[in-house]
CSV table of C-alpha atoms and ligand atoms in Angstrom, one decimal:
chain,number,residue,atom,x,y,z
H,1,UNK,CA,0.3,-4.5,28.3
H,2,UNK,CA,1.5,-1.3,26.9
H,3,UNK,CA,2.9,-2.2,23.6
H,4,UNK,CA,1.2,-0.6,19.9
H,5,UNK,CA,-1.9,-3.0,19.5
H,6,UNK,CA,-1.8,-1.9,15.8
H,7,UNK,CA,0.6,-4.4,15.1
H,8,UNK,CA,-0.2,-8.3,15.5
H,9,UNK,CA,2.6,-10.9,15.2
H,10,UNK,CA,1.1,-14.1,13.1
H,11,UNK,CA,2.5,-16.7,15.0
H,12,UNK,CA,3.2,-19.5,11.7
H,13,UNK,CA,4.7,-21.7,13.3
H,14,UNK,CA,4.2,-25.7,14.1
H,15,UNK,CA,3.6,-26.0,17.4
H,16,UNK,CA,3.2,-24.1,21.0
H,17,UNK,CA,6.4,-24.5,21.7
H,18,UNK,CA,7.9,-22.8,19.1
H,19,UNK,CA,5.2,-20.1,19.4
H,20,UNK,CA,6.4,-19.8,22.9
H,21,UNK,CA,10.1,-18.9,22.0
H,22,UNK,CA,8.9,-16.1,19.7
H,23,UNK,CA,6.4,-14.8,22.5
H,24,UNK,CA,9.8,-14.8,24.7
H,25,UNK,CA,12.0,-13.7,22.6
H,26,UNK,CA,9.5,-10.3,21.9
H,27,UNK,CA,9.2,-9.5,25.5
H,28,UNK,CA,7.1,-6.5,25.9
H,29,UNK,CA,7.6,-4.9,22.4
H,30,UNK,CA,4.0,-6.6,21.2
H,31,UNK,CA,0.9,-7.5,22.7
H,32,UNK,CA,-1.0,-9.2,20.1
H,33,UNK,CA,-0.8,-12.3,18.2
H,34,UNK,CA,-2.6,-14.3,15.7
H,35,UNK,CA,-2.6,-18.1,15.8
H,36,UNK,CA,-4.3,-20.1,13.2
H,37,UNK,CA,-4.8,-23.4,11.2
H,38,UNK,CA,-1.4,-24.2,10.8
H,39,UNK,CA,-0.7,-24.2,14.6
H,40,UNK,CA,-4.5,-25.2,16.3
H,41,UNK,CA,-3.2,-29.5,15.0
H,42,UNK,CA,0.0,-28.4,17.3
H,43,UNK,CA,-1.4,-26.9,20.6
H,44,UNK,CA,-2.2,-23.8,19.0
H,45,UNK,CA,-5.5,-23.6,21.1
H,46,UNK,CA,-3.9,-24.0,24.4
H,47,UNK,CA,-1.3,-21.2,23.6
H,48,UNK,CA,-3.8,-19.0,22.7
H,49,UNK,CA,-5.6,-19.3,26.3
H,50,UNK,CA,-2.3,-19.2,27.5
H,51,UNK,CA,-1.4,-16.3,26.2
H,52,UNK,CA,-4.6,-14.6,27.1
H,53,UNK,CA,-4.8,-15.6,30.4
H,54,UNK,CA,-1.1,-13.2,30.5
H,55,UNK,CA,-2.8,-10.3,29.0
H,56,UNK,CA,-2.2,-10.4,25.6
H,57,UNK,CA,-4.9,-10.2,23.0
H,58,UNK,CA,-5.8,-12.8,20.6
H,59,UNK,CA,-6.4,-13.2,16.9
H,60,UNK,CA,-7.9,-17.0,16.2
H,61,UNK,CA,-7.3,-17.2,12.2
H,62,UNK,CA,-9.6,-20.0,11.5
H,63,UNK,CA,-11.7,-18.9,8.3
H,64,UNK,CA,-14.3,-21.1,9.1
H,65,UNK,CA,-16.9,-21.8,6.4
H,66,UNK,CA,-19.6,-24.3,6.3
H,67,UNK,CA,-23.2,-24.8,6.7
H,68,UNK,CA,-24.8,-21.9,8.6
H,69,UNK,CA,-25.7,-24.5,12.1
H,70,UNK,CA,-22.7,-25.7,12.2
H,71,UNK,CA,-20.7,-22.4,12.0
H,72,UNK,CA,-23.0,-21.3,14.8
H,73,UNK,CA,-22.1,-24.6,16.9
H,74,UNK,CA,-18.4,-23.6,16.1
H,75,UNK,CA,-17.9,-19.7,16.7
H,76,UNK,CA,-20.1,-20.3,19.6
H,77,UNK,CA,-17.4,-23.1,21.0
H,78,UNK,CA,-15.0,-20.9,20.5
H,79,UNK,CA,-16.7,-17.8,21.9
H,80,UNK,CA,-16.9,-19.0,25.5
H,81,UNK,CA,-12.8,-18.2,25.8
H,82,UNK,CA,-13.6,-14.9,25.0
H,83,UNK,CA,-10.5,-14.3,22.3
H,84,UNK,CA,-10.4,-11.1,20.5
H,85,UNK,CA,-10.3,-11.3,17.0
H,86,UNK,CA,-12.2,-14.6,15.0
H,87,UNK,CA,-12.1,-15.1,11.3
H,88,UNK,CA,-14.8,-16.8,8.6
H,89,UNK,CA,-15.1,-16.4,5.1
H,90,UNK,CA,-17.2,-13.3,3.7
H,91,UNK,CA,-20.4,-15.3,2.8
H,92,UNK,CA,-23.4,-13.5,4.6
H,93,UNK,CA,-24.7,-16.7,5.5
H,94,UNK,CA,-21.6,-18.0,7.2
H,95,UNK,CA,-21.0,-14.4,8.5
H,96,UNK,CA,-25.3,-13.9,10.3
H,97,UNK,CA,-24.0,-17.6,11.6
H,98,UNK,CA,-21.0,-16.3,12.9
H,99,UNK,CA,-22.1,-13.5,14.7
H,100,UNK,CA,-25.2,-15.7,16.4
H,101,UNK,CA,-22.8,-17.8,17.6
H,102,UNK,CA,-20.7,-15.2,19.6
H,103,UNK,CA,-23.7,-14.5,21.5
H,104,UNK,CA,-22.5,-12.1,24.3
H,105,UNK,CA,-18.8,-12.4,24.0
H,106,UNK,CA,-16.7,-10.4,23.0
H,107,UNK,CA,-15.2,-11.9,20.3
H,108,UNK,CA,-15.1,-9.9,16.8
H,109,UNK,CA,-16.2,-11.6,13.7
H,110,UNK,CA,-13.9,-10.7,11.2
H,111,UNK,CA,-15.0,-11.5,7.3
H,112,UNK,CA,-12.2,-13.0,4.8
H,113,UNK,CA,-13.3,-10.8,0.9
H,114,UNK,CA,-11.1,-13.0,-1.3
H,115,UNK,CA,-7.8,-14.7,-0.1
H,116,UNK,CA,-5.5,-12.5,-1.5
H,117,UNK,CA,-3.3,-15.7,-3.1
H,118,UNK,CA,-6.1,-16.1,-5.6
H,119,UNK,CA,-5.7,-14.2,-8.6
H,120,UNK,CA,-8.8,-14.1,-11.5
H,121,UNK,CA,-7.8,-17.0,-13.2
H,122,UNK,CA,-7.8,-19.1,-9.6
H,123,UNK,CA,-11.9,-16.8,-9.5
H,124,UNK,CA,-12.6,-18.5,-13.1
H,125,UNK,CA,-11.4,-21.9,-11.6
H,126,UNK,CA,-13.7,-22.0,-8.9
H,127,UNK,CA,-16.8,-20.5,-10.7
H,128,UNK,CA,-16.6,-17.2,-9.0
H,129,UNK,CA,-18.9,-14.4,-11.1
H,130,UNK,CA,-16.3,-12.2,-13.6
H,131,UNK,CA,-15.1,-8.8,-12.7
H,132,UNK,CA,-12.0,-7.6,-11.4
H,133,UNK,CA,-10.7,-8.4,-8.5
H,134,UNK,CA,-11.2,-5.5,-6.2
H,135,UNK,CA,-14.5,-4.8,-7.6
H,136,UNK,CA,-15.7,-8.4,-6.5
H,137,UNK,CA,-13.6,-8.0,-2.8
H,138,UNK,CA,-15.4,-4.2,-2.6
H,139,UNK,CA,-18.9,-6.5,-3.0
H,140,UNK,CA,-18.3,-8.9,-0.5
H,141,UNK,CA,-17.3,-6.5,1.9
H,142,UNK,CA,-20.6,-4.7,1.5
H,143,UNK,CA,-22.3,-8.1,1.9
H,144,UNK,CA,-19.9,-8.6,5.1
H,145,UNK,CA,-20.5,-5.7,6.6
H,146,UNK,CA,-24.7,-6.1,5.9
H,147,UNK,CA,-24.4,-9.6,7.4
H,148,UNK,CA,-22.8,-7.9,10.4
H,149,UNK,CA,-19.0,-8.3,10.5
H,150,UNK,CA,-17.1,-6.6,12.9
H,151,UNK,CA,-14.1,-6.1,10.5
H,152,UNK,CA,-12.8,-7.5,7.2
H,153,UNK,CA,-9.4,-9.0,6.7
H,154,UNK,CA,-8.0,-6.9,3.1
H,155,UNK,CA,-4.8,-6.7,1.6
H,156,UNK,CA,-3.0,-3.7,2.6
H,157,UNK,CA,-3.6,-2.4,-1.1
H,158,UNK,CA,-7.5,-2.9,-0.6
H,159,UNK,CA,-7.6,-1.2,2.6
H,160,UNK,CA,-8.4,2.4,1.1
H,161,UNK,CA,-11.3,0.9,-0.9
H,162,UNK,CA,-13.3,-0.6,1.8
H,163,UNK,CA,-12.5,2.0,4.2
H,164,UNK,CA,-14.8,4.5,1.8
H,165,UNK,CA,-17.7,2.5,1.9
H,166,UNK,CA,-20.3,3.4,4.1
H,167,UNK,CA,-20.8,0.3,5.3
H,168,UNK,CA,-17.0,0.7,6.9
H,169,UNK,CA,-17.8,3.5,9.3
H,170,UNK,CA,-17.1,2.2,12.6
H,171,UNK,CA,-15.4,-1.2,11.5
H,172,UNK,CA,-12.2,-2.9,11.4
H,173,UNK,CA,-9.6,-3.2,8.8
H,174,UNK,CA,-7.1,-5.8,9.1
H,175,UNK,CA,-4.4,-6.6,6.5
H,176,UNK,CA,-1.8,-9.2,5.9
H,177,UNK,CA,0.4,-8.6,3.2
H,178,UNK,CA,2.8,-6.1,4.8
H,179,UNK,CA,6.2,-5.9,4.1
H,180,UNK,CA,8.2,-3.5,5.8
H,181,UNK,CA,11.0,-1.9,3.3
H,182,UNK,CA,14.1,-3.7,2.1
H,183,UNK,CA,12.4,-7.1,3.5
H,184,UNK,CA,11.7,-9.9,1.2
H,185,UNK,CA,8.4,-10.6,-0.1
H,186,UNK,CA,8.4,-14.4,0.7
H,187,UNK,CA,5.0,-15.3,-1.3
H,188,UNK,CA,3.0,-12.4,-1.0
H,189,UNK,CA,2.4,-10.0,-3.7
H,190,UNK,CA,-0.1,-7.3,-3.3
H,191,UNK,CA,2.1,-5.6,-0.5
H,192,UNK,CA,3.0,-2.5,1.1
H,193,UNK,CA,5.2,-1.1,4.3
H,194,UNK,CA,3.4,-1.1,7.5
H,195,UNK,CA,3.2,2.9,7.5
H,196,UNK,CA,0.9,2.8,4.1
H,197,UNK,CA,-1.2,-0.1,4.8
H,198,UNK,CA,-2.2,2.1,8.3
H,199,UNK,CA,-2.4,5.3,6.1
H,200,UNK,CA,-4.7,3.6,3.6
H,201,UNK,CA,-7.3,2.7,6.7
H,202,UNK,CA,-6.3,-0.1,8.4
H,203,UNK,CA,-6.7,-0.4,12.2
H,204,UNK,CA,-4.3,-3.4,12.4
H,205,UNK,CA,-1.3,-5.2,10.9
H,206,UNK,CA,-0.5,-8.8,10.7
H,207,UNK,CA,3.3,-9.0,10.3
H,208,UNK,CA,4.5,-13.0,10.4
H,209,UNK,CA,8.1,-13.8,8.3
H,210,UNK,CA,9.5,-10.3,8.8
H,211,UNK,CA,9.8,-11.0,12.6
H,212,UNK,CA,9.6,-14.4,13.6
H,213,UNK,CA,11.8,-15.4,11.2
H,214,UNK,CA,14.5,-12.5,11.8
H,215,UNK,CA,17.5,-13.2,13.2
H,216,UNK,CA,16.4,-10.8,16.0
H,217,UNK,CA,12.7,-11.0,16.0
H,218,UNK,CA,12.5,-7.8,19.0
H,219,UNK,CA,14.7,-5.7,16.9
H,220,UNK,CA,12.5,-6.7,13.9
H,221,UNK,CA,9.5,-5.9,15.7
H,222,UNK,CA,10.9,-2.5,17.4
H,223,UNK,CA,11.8,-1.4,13.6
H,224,UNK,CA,8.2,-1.9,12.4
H,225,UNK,CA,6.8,-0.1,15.5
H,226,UNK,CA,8.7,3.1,15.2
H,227,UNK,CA,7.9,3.2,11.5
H,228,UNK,CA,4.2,3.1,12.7
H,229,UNK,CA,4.6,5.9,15.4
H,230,UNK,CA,4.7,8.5,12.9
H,231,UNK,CA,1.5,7.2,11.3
D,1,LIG,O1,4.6,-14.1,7.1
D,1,LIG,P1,3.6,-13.1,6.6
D,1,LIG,O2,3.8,-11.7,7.1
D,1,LIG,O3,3.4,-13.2,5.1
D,1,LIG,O4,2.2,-13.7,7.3
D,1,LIG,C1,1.0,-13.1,7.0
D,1,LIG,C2,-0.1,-13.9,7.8
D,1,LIG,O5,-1.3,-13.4,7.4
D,1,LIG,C3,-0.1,-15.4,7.6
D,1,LIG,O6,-0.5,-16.0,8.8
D,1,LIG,C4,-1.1,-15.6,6.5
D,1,LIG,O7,-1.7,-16.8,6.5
D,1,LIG,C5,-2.1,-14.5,6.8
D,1,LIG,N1,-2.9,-14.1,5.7
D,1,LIG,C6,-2.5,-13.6,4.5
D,1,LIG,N2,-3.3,-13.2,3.5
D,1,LIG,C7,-4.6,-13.3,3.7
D,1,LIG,C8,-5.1,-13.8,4.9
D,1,LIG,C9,-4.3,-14.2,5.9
D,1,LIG,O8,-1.2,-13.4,4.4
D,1,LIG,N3,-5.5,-12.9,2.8
């Protein structure tokens, strides 16, 4: 699988079949994808072992958060199929469970700061300490990385910040939130093009709308990867 791993496809979409038909319909032109909550009720799980078991690499979006055992008992389920990328909230408790569950697999424990549809207010709602917003993410990405995340999931915008720490050196920076130029924003807000969220010092992209939900999903996709040859 040759295609630029810097870019991963969110697969949003009901079910496996539908997933399918975008997987089709991108041919060669990507080899990763990211399947999470929205899909695992419709199959998701079996088209993510599917479409490992073809080569392609894997990005389970399950921001799992809960009591530190049963995280454990969970990562390390989902551990044993050897998927690439795995996602939990930034709590250093949920993230020390997280990594004891994956054992010896290979899986990467990536650690969610602060869902980047929650603005301060949403923070002052659920009881979250004040500060601004990217001071507070900057935190829990220290506390992350401490805990021993392999990576941190960022808005594209928030991607220069964590990549100075020193706790960053060596780890990954993934970030939603990308919007290549002249595409709509659908509901995100803190966005930029694919090109600056890589420049800012992220290893990945997680493109979803923009492509599956093109009229041509490959030429979509093509677009998005030339951009980030240049990067
Ligand atoms: O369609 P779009 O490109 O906005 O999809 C972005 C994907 O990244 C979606 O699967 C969304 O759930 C996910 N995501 C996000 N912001 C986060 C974490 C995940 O947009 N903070």
């Amino acid at each position: 699988m040759n295609a630029d791993d810097r870019l991963i496809v969110a697969l949003d979409v009901p079910n496996l079949l539908d997933g399918g038909k975008i997987v089709d319909a991108l041919g060669d032109t990507v080899s990763f994808y990211k399947i999470g909550l929205g899909m695992l009720t419709g199959g998701g799980l079996a088209l993510a072992n599917e479409l490992k078991e073809k080569g392609f690499k894997i990005f389970l979006d399950m921001k799992f958060f809960d009591i530190g055992a049963t995280v454990e008992k969970a990562v390390a389920g989902i551990s044993q199929y050897n998927f690439d990328f795995l996602t939990v909230h930034g709590d250093p408790h949920v993230v020390r469970a997280a990594v004891a569950g994956r054992g010896n697999s290979c899986t990467k424990i990536l650690a969610v700061t602060i869902l980047t549809s929650l603005d301060r207010e949403d923070l002052d709602d659920a009881l979250i300490k004040s500060g601004n917003l990217s001071d507070l993410v900057k935190e829990r990405a220290q506390n992350a990385f401490k805990a021993g995340a392999d990576g941190i999931i960022a808005s594209p915008q928030e991607a220069a910040l964590i990549r100075a720490l020193p706790e960053a050196v060596g780890k990954l920076i993934i970030t939603p939130g990308v919007r290549p130029l002249g595409s709509v924003l659908d509901d995100q807000k803190r966005v930029t093009t694919p090109a600056e969220a890589i420049k800012n010092g992220a290893d990945h992209i997680v493109i979803g709308r923009p492509i599956w939900d093109s009229k041509n999903p490959r030429k979509a996709a093509l677009k998005i990867l030339n951009e980030l040859k240049v990067v």
